[in-house]
Every structure is written in structure tokens, then in C-alpha cells.
Coordinates of C-alpha atoms and ligand atoms in Angstrom, one line a residue:
M28 CA -152.6 -0.8 -38.8
G29 CA -149.0 -1.9 -39.5
I30 CA -145.9 -2.4 -37.4
R31 CA -144.8 0.8 -35.7
L32 CA -141.7 -0.3 -33.8
G33 CA -139.2 -2.8 -35.2
C34 CA -136.8 -4.2 -32.6
I35 CA -133.5 -6.0 -33.0
A36 CA -132.4 -7.8 -29.8
D37 CA -128.9 -9.2 -29.4
D38 CA -130.1 -12.2 -27.4
F39 CA -133.2 -14.3 -26.8
T40 CA -134.1 -13.6 -23.2
G41 CA -133.3 -9.9 -23.8
A42 CA -135.8 -10.0 -26.6
T43 CA -138.5 -11.3 -24.4
D44 CA -137.7 -8.8 -21.7
L45 CA -138.1 -6.0 -24.2
A46 CA -141.3 -7.5 -25.7
N47 CA -142.7 -7.8 -22.2
N48 CA -142.1 -4.1 -21.5
L49 CA -143.7 -3.1 -24.8
V50 CA -146.8 -5.2 -24.1
R51 CA -147.1 -3.6 -20.6
A52 CA -147.0 -0.2 -22.3
G53 CA -149.9 -1.1 -24.5
M54 CA -148.4 -2.5 -27.7
R55 CA -149.3 -5.9 -29.2
V56 CA -146.0 -7.6 -29.8
V57 CA -144.7 -10.6 -31.7
Q58 CA -141.2 -11.9 -31.0
L59 CA -139.6 -13.7 -34.0
I60 CA -137.0 -16.4 -33.4
D61 CA -134.3 -15.2 -35.8
V62 CA -134.8 -13.3 -39.1
P63 CA -137.4 -14.7 -41.5
P64 CA -136.0 -15.5 -45.0
P65 CA -135.8 -12.5 -47.3
G66 CA -139.1 -11.8 -49.1
A67 CA -141.1 -13.8 -46.5
V68 CA -143.2 -11.1 -45.0
P69 CA -145.9 -13.0 -43.1
A70 CA -148.9 -11.0 -42.1
V71 CA -147.7 -10.1 -38.6
D72 CA -150.6 -8.6 -36.8
A73 CA -148.7 -6.6 -34.2
D74 CA -147.8 -3.0 -33.2
A75 CA -144.2 -4.0 -32.6
V76 CA -142.0 -6.9 -33.7
V77 CA -138.9 -8.0 -31.8
V78 CA -136.4 -10.1 -33.8
A79 CA -134.3 -12.2 -31.4
L80 CA -130.7 -12.6 -32.6
K81 CA -127.7 -14.3 -30.9
S82 CA -125.3 -11.5 -31.7
R83 CA -124.1 -10.3 -28.3
T84 CA -120.8 -12.2 -28.3
V85 CA -120.3 -13.3 -31.9
P86 CA -117.5 -11.6 -34.0
P87 CA -118.6 -8.0 -34.8
H88 CA -118.8 -8.7 -38.5
D89 CA -121.4 -11.4 -37.9
A90 CA -123.4 -9.3 -35.5
V91 CA -123.5 -6.5 -38.1
E92 CA -124.5 -8.9 -40.8
A93 CA -127.4 -10.4 -38.8
S94 CA -128.6 -7.0 -37.5
L95 CA -128.7 -5.6 -41.1
R96 CA -130.7 -8.6 -42.2
A97 CA -133.1 -8.1 -39.3
L98 CA -133.3 -4.4 -40.2
A99 CA -134.1 -5.1 -43.9
W100 CA -136.9 -7.5 -42.9
L101 CA -138.4 -5.1 -40.3
R102 CA -138.4 -2.2 -42.8
S103 CA -140.0 -4.4 -45.5
A104 CA -142.7 -5.2 -42.9
G105 CA -143.3 -1.4 -42.4
A106 CA -141.5 -0.6 -39.2
E107 CA -141.4 3.2 -38.6
Q108 CA -138.8 3.3 -35.9
I109 CA -135.9 0.8 -35.1
Y110 CA -134.9 -0.1 -31.6
F111 CA -131.6 -1.9 -31.1
K112 CA -131.8 -3.7 -27.8
Y113 CA -128.7 -4.8 -25.8
C114 CA -128.1 -5.7 -22.2
S115 CA -128.7 -3.1 -19.5
T116 CA -125.2 -3.7 -18.3
F117 CA -123.9 -2.7 -21.7
D118 CA -122.3 -6.1 -22.3
S119 CA -119.6 -5.6 -24.9
T120 CA -115.9 -5.5 -25.6
P121 CA -113.7 -2.8 -27.1
A122 CA -114.3 -4.7 -30.5
G123 CA -118.1 -4.4 -30.0
N124 CA -120.7 -5.3 -30.7
I125 CA -122.8 -2.4 -29.6
G126 CA -120.8 0.3 -31.4
P127 CA -120.3 -1.5 -34.7
V128 CA -124.0 -2.6 -34.9
T129 CA -125.3 0.9 -34.0
E130 CA -123.1 2.5 -36.6
A131 CA -124.1 0.0 -39.3
L132 CA -127.8 0.5 -38.5
M133 CA -127.3 4.3 -38.6
D134 CA -125.7 4.0 -42.1
A135 CA -128.4 1.7 -43.4
L136 CA -131.1 4.1 -42.1
D137 CA -129.2 7.1 -43.4
T138 CA -129.3 8.9 -40.1
D139 CA -126.5 10.8 -38.4
F140 CA -127.8 10.5 -34.8
S141 CA -128.9 8.0 -32.2
I142 CA -129.1 7.7 -28.5
A143 CA -127.7 5.0 -26.2
T144 CA -129.9 4.4 -23.1
P145 CA -129.1 1.2 -21.2
A146 CA -130.8 2.4 -18.0
F147 CA -133.5 0.2 -16.5
P148 CA -134.2 1.6 -13.0
D149 CA -136.8 -1.1 -12.2
N150 CA -133.9 -3.6 -12.4
G151 CA -131.4 -1.3 -10.6
R152 CA -129.6 -0.2 -13.7
T153 CA -129.2 3.6 -13.7
V154 CA -127.0 6.0 -15.7
F155 CA -125.7 9.3 -14.2
K156 CA -123.2 11.6 -15.9
G157 CA -122.6 8.8 -18.4
H158 CA -121.7 6.3 -15.7
L159 CA -123.6 3.1 -15.4
F160 CA -124.6 1.8 -11.9
V161 CA -125.7 -1.7 -11.1
G162 CA -127.7 -1.3 -7.9
D163 CA -125.6 0.9 -5.6
V164 CA -122.2 0.3 -7.2
L165 CA -120.5 1.4 -10.4
L166 CA -120.6 -1.2 -13.3
S167 CA -116.8 -1.6 -12.9
E168 CA -117.3 -2.6 -9.3
S169 CA -120.2 -5.0 -10.0
G170 CA -120.0 -8.7 -10.8
M171 CA -119.9 -7.7 -14.4
R172 CA -116.2 -6.9 -13.9
H173 CA -115.5 -10.6 -14.0
H174 CA -117.9 -11.7 -16.8
P175 CA -116.2 -14.5 -18.8
L176 CA -117.1 -13.1 -22.2
T177 CA -117.8 -9.4 -21.7
P178 CA -115.9 -8.1 -18.6
M179 CA -117.0 -4.5 -17.9
T180 CA -114.1 -2.7 -16.2
D181 CA -115.0 0.9 -17.2
S182 CA -118.3 2.5 -16.0
N183 CA -118.0 5.6 -18.2
L184 CA -120.2 4.6 -21.2
V185 CA -119.1 7.6 -23.2
S186 CA -115.6 6.2 -23.3
V187 CA -116.7 2.5 -23.5
L188 CA -118.8 3.3 -26.6
G189 CA -116.3 5.7 -28.0
A190 CA -113.8 2.9 -28.2
Q191 CA -116.2 0.8 -30.2
T192 CA -117.2 3.2 -32.9
T193 CA -115.8 5.8 -35.3
C194 CA -118.8 8.1 -34.4
A195 CA -118.2 10.9 -31.9
V196 CA -119.9 10.0 -28.7
G197 CA -121.6 12.6 -26.4
L198 CA -123.8 12.9 -23.4
I199 CA -127.3 14.0 -22.6
D200 CA -126.8 14.6 -18.9
H201 CA -129.3 14.3 -16.2
T202 CA -129.9 18.0 -15.8
V203 CA -131.2 18.1 -19.4
V204 CA -133.2 14.8 -19.1
A205 CA -134.9 16.1 -15.9
A206 CA -135.9 19.3 -17.7
G207 CA -138.2 17.4 -20.1
A208 CA -138.6 16.3 -23.7
E209 CA -138.2 19.8 -25.2
A210 CA -134.8 20.3 -23.4
I211 CA -133.7 16.9 -24.6
R212 CA -134.6 17.7 -28.2
A213 CA -132.7 21.0 -28.0
R214 CA -129.6 19.2 -26.6
I215 CA -129.9 16.6 -29.4
E216 CA -129.8 19.4 -32.0
D217 CA -126.8 21.0 -30.3
L218 CA -124.9 17.7 -30.2
R219 CA -125.7 17.1 -33.8
K220 CA -124.3 20.5 -34.8
E221 CA -121.1 19.6 -32.8
G222 CA -120.8 16.4 -35.0
V223 CA -121.8 13.9 -32.2
G224 CA -123.3 10.8 -33.7
I225 CA -124.4 8.8 -30.6
A226 CA -125.3 10.3 -27.3
V227 CA -125.4 8.3 -24.0
A228 CA -128.5 9.4 -22.1
D229 CA -128.6 9.6 -18.4
A230 CA -131.7 8.1 -16.6
V231 CA -132.1 7.3 -13.0
S232 CA -135.9 6.9 -12.8
N233 CA -138.8 5.7 -15.0
D234 CA -139.8 9.4 -15.3
D235 CA -136.5 10.0 -17.0
L236 CA -137.1 7.1 -19.4
L237 CA -140.6 8.5 -20.2
R238 CA -139.1 11.9 -21.0
L239 CA -136.4 10.4 -23.1
G240 CA -139.0 8.2 -24.9
A241 CA -141.1 11.3 -25.8
A242 CA -138.0 13.1 -27.0
A243 CA -137.0 10.1 -29.2
S244 CA -140.1 10.3 -31.2
G245 CA -139.1 10.7 -34.8
L246 CA -135.5 9.4 -34.3
P247 CA -135.1 6.6 -37.0
L248 CA -133.0 4.6 -34.5
V249 CA -132.8 4.3 -30.8
T250 CA -130.4 1.9 -29.0
A251 CA -131.2 0.9 -25.4
G252 CA -131.7 -1.8 -22.8
S253 CA -135.3 -2.8 -22.4
G254 CA -136.1 0.2 -20.1
L255 CA -136.7 2.8 -22.8
A256 CA -139.5 0.6 -24.1
I257 CA -141.8 2.0 -21.4
G258 CA -141.5 5.5 -23.0
L259 CA -141.9 4.8 -26.7
P260 CA -145.4 3.4 -27.2
A261 CA -147.1 6.6 -26.0
N262 CA -145.6 8.4 -29.1
W263 CA -148.1 6.5 -31.2
G264 CA -150.9 7.0 -28.7
F265 CA -150.7 3.5 -27.1
E266 CA -151.7 3.3 -23.4
P267 CA -151.3 0.4 -21.0
S268 CA -154.2 -2.0 -21.5
R269 CA -155.1 -5.6 -20.8
A270 CA -156.1 -6.0 -24.4
A271 CA -152.4 -5.7 -25.6
A272 CA -151.6 -8.9 -23.6
Q273 CA -154.6 -10.9 -24.8
L274 CA -153.7 -14.4 -26.1
P275 CA -156.1 -16.9 -27.7
P276 CA -157.9 -19.1 -25.2
A277 CA -155.6 -21.8 -23.7
G278 CA -156.5 -25.5 -23.4
G279 CA -155.0 -29.0 -23.5
H280 CA -152.7 -30.7 -21.0
A281 CA -150.2 -28.8 -18.9
A282 CA -146.5 -29.6 -18.4
V283 CA -143.2 -28.2 -17.2
V284 CA -139.8 -29.0 -18.7
S285 CA -136.9 -27.8 -16.7
G286 CA -133.2 -28.0 -17.7
S287 CA -132.2 -25.0 -15.7
V288 CA -129.7 -25.5 -12.8
S289 CA -130.0 -22.0 -11.3
V290 CA -130.8 -21.4 -7.7
A291 CA -134.3 -20.0 -8.3
T292 CA -135.2 -23.0 -10.5
N293 CA -133.9 -25.4 -7.8
G294 CA -136.3 -23.7 -5.4
Q295 CA -139.2 -23.9 -7.9
V296 CA -138.6 -27.7 -8.5
L297 CA -138.5 -28.3 -4.7
E298 CA -141.8 -26.4 -4.2
F299 CA -143.5 -28.4 -6.9
L300 CA -142.3 -31.7 -5.4
R301 CA -143.4 -30.6 -2.0
G302 CA -146.9 -30.2 -3.4
G303 CA -146.9 -33.9 -4.2
R304 CA -147.3 -33.3 -7.9
P305 CA -146.2 -35.7 -10.6
A306 CA -142.6 -35.3 -11.5
F307 CA -139.9 -37.3 -13.4
S308 CA -136.2 -36.7 -12.8
V309 CA -133.9 -36.9 -15.8
D310 CA -130.5 -38.3 -14.9
P311 CA -127.7 -37.4 -17.3
L312 CA -125.7 -40.4 -16.4
R313 CA -128.5 -42.7 -17.5
I314 CA -128.7 -40.9 -20.8
A315 CA -124.9 -41.3 -21.2
A316 CA -125.3 -45.0 -20.5
G317 CA -127.7 -45.3 -23.5
E318 CA -131.0 -45.6 -21.7
D319 CA -134.1 -44.2 -23.5
V320 CA -134.7 -41.6 -20.8
A321 CA -136.9 -39.4 -23.0
G322 CA -139.1 -42.5 -23.7
Q323 CA -139.3 -43.2 -19.9
A324 CA -140.2 -39.6 -19.2
L325 CA -143.0 -39.7 -21.8
A326 CA -144.3 -43.0 -20.5
F327 CA -144.5 -41.3 -17.1
A328 CA -146.3 -38.4 -18.6
D329 CA -148.8 -40.7 -20.3
A330 CA -149.8 -42.0 -16.9
H331 CA -150.0 -38.6 -15.2
L332 CA -151.0 -35.9 -17.7
A333 CA -154.6 -36.2 -16.8
D334 CA -153.7 -35.0 -13.3
G335 CA -151.1 -32.5 -14.6
P336 CA -149.2 -30.3 -14.7
V337 CA -146.5 -32.9 -15.0
L338 CA -142.9 -31.9 -14.4
V339 CA -139.9 -33.4 -16.3
Y340 CA -136.6 -32.0 -14.8
S341 CA -132.9 -32.4 -14.9
T342 CA -132.5 -29.5 -12.4
E343 CA -130.0 -30.4 -9.7
T344 CA -127.9 -28.6 -7.1
P345 CA -124.6 -27.1 -8.1
D346 CA -122.7 -29.9 -6.4
A347 CA -124.6 -32.6 -8.2
V348 CA -124.2 -30.8 -11.6
R349 CA -120.4 -30.4 -11.0
S350 CA -120.1 -34.1 -10.2
V351 CA -121.9 -35.0 -13.5
Q352 CA -119.9 -32.6 -15.4
G353 CA -116.7 -34.1 -13.9
R354 CA -117.7 -37.5 -15.3
L355 CA -119.2 -36.5 -18.7
G356 CA -117.6 -33.1 -19.4
A357 CA -119.7 -29.9 -19.0
A358 CA -120.5 -29.4 -22.7
E359 CA -121.3 -33.0 -23.3
A360 CA -123.6 -33.2 -20.2
G361 CA -125.3 -30.0 -21.3
E362 CA -125.9 -31.2 -24.8
L363 CA -127.2 -34.7 -23.7
V364 CA -129.7 -33.1 -21.4
E365 CA -130.8 -30.4 -23.8
R366 CA -131.4 -33.0 -26.6
T367 CA -133.3 -35.2 -24.2
L368 CA -135.5 -32.4 -22.9
A369 CA -136.2 -31.1 -26.4
R370 CA -137.4 -34.6 -27.4
V371 CA -139.5 -34.8 -24.2
A372 CA -141.1 -31.4 -25.1
Q373 CA -141.8 -32.7 -28.6
G374 CA -143.4 -35.8 -27.2
L375 CA -145.5 -33.9 -24.7
V376 CA -146.9 -31.7 -27.5
E377 CA -147.7 -34.8 -29.5
R378 CA -149.6 -36.1 -26.4
G379 CA -151.7 -33.0 -26.3
V380 CA -149.8 -30.7 -24.1
R381 CA -150.8 -27.1 -25.1
R382 CA -149.7 -25.2 -22.0
L383 CA -145.9 -25.6 -21.5
V384 CA -143.5 -24.0 -19.0
V385 CA -139.8 -24.3 -20.0
A386 CA -137.1 -23.4 -17.5
G387 CA -133.6 -22.5 -18.6
G388 CA -132.2 -20.2 -21.2
E389 CA -130.3 -22.8 -23.2
T390 CA -133.0 -25.4 -22.6
S391 CA -135.6 -22.9 -24.0
G392 CA -133.5 -22.5 -27.2
A393 CA -133.4 -26.3 -27.7
V394 CA -137.1 -26.7 -27.1
V395 CA -138.2 -23.8 -29.4
Q396 CA -136.0 -25.3 -32.1
A397 CA -137.3 -28.8 -31.7
L398 CA -140.9 -27.6 -31.8
G399 CA -140.2 -25.7 -35.0
L400 CA -141.6 -22.4 -33.6
T401 CA -140.8 -19.3 -35.6
G402 CA -142.7 -16.6 -33.6
L403 CA -144.3 -15.9 -30.2
R404 CA -147.1 -13.6 -29.4
I405 CA -146.3 -12.0 -26.1
G406 CA -149.1 -12.2 -23.5
P407 CA -149.5 -11.4 -19.8
Q408 CA -146.6 -11.2 -17.4
I409 CA -146.4 -14.1 -14.8
D410 CA -143.5 -12.7 -12.9
P411 CA -141.2 -9.7 -13.7
G412 CA -139.6 -10.3 -17.1
V413 CA -141.5 -13.6 -17.8
P414 CA -144.6 -13.5 -19.9
W415 CA -146.9 -16.2 -21.3
C416 CA -146.6 -16.5 -25.0
A417 CA -148.6 -18.1 -27.7
A418 CA -147.1 -19.8 -30.8
D419 CA -148.5 -21.5 -33.8
L420 CA -147.4 -25.2 -34.0
P421 CA -146.4 -26.4 -37.4
G422 CA -149.6 -28.4 -37.5
G423 CA -151.7 -25.3 -37.0
D424 CA -152.7 -25.6 -33.3
T425 CA -151.8 -23.0 -30.7
L426 CA -149.3 -23.7 -28.0
H427 CA -149.1 -21.5 -24.9
L428 CA -145.6 -21.5 -23.5
T429 CA -143.4 -19.5 -21.2
L430 CA -139.6 -19.5 -21.4
K431 CA -138.2 -18.8 -18.0
S432 CA -134.5 -18.1 -17.9
G433 CA -132.4 -19.1 -14.9
N434 CA -133.0 -17.0 -11.9
F435 CA -136.4 -15.5 -12.8
G436 CA -139.7 -16.3 -11.1
G437 CA -141.0 -16.8 -7.6
P438 CA -140.9 -20.2 -5.7
G439 CA -144.4 -21.1 -6.9
F440 CA -143.7 -20.3 -10.5
F441 CA -144.5 -23.8 -11.9
T442 CA -148.0 -23.7 -10.6
D443 CA -148.6 -20.0 -10.5
A444 CA -148.0 -19.8 -14.2
F445 CA -151.0 -22.1 -15.0
G446 CA -153.1 -20.3 -12.4
L447 CA -152.6 -17.0 -14.3
L448 CA -153.8 -18.7 -17.6
D449 CA -156.9 -20.0 -15.8
R450 CA -157.6 -16.5 -14.4
E451 CA -157.2 -14.9 -17.8
A452 CA -159.7 -17.3 -19.2
S453 CA -162.4 -16.6 -16.6
Ligands
ADP24 P1 -130.1 -21.5 -16.8 O1 -131.0 -20.5 -17.4 O2 -130.5 -21.9 -15.4 O3 -128.6 -21.2 -16.9 P2 -129.9 -23.2 -19.1 O4 -130.9 -24.1 -19.7 O5 -129.5 -22.0 -19.8 O6 -130.4 -22.9 -17.6 O7 -128.5 -24.0 -18.8 C1 -128.4 -25.1 -18.0 C2 -127.4 -26.1 -18.7 O8 -127.1 -27.1 -17.8 C3 -128.0 -26.7 -20.0 O9 -127.0 -26.9 -20.9 C4 -128.5 -28.0 -19.4 O10 -128.6 -29.0 -20.4 C5 -127.4 -28.4 -18.4 N1 -127.9 -29.3 -17.4 C6 -129.2 -29.4 -16.9 N2 -129.3 -30.3 -15.9 C7 -128.0 -30.8 -15.8 C8 -127.5 -31.8 -14.9 N3 -128.3 -32.4 -14.0 N4 -126.2 -32.1 -15.0 C9 -125.4 -31.4 -15.9 N5 -125.8 -30.5 -16.7 C10 -127.2 -30.2 -16.7

């Protein structure tokens, strides 16, 4: 059985979030890190493939180019339907990139219609009468109003999207969505006749997403946050099952590498230290002074891996981070730490670590690149939005890893994660 659903995600953690939802709805999913070279169609044994791009805030032309490359690859791999995944807060500017990418994908797929469904009620993102709510407030009154790259000051997605595309934008409103898949299909036909190219779809509950998912069967392209993923797999007969999340057996040493400075990660590091477990603190000022901090961390790991998991962390409180940034510059400090932690991750894998937790979005990117990983099979969920994954190492071994962005995960995440793998094995 080949690939059913081909997904193009505009950022890395968004890709994982989508993959995680598809797995929970019963599909076996592989997440690819960037687009494989043309012609390289590896035998991907999965029901859905998610290609993770970094196209959310790049110039629209670049986002379109990368998305079309991803589309070409997914089609060559046999994908029957394409899912363009963006943020559930519709992060974009009047220049794009949601509108331009959607339009380019529609042209390439030779289709005159798609839907836009950012709603993700489980995460408090709902759409009603075309207006996006974050929790109890309109998008334009939420923190997204002040986002540094994509400030969202208008909650009316019909007008937000209309400004980004030459397509006419319409609305499938909640009365229609609540009436079921047949009513939604009829509305789509009416909108099509009126010349509407993209319709924003209301959804305030998971049931709404399930109805929209059923109605979207047969559309060559859907565009959405990760929420719609709960409603699509059933169109091919998939049902939630543990088998979809099954990874190969895990083994080897266990370690955590944390470069995240988020509040949740600070709590997770504290909890780990409180348990008296082996931990090595990476000090950016020592790296800047020329010390071989990665080497010191690995020497520490050599002594403690047998009683792992071992934690190597640069995680600090906001005050401490600001002080370091004041002395080194924010970008320079970030880069020094990322490079060091990526080297530590490489060294840990060389020492037989085969179960690895990485905390921090940027840190994850650096680690994945240093380890030369190209794809992740998505496994069971540890905490909402954070699954275990399995990746082939360049040498052929399997590495189990989880990439936890900033504020995800409960306080015990650094030990709970390994507990879940142990339970899966038993
Ligand atoms: P998060 O997901 O929590 O934002 P990221 O890894 O995406 O975590 O980003 C954290 C950034 O802060 C990275 O660039 C990392 O290298 C940097 N960093 C980590 N620890 C420190 C520290 N102690 N001082 C200064 N910068 C740090």
C-alpha cells in the first residue's frame, strides 16, 4: 500500500504536530527533514509523509519554490491528496505565505478549489463566522497581535487570506458545517459555481473537524492547521490503533540534551536535578573563553551513561540568559550553545546512546542536522504534541529520539519519556 496523504508543513515543530495527529488517527507516518533530492524516491513505508520546510517567514517566492519541490516529490511518491499545513493562528503577513503557497499548489495540482481550516479546538483555536479565536479572545486581541514576524491584527480570515491571494475567498460557515458532510459538499459546489477558489471553514469542535474531514475526501488539496488531520484518515478506512505508532524496539544508553530556555524546560531540568540524576551544565561563557566544553560534557557522560539517563543542559532562567546575551550578543550566544550541544549529541550517539531527548526548537534543528538524519518515523505520544520518533543513523542503527519544543511537556518529561519507551517494550 502506498502513500495516501502527502503533507507540506511550513515549519519543523508544526510538521511533528501534524504527524502526531495523523498517527493518533491510525496512519503510519514518516516525517522528512526537508525535501529529498529530485528522483530520490526512497521506499517510504508509510500511509502519510510530512515534509518539514522552513517556509513560514521566508520571502513568498522562496516559500512557493520549496513547497512546489515538496509537492513534486510527494506526487512522485504516490500521494493521493495534499495537505498544506500552517500554524493554527494563521501566522502570515499581507505578502503571504499562506495565500501564495496555496495558490501555487492549486495551480500545480490543476484544481480550482481548496479549503482553509486552521481550527484546532484541542489547543483552543476555533473559527466561527470566519473569525479565528485563540482561547476566549479574537486572534487580533491575543498575544499574536504583537508577534515579531507575523503580527496578526485582523481576526477575519476571509479578509486576511483575501489580501494574500488573487483567488476569491469565501466561507463555509458553522451552520453548514454542523449540518454534516453532505451539506458541506453542497456548499462547496455552490461556492465553486460562484467562482470562489478558497473557502475558510468554520470549526469550533472536533466533531466539526470530523465532518469537514469527511467532506474533504476527494479534494486534491486541503490547507489547514494540524487539527483537520483528525478527520482525514477515516476517508481511507484508517482507525485509531496502537499499531500505527509502533516503533522498532529501543535499546542502548539514554540521554537528554537541552538547549531550550523556556519556562517549561526550566521546570523539567529542575525536576531532573531534584531526582539526584547525573547532569552536566554547559556554560556559554566557558565556550566563548575557548574551553572544550563539549569534550568535558562527553567525559562526564562516559562516567555516568551506565546509570543514565544523563542530562547535558544549557537551560537557564531568563535573567541568566539575558546576562549572557548582554556579554556575548544573543545570536552569538545561541550559535555557540547550539554548536556545542550538537557536538555533544553526536558524541553521545558515538558512545552508544540510542534513546535521546532533545529540548528546544532551534536546538533540535542543530542536533538533527549534526546527526545527519533525513527522516523520522513517528511513534507514540509522550505528552500532547510530542511523540517519540525513530530515525536511521547514517551507520544503519536505529536512534529513538524526541524533539520537544520550548513550552511542551509536563515537569517529569525527561524521565517520563524513557518510561513510556520501557512500557511500550513490555
Ligand atoms: P526553545 O524551544 O525553548 O525556544 P530553542 O532551542 O529554540 O529553545 O532556543 C533557545 C536558544 O537559546 C538557542 O539558540 C540556544 O542555543 C540558546 N541558549 C540556550 N541556552 C542558553 C544560555 N544559557 N544562554 C544564552 N543562550 C542560550
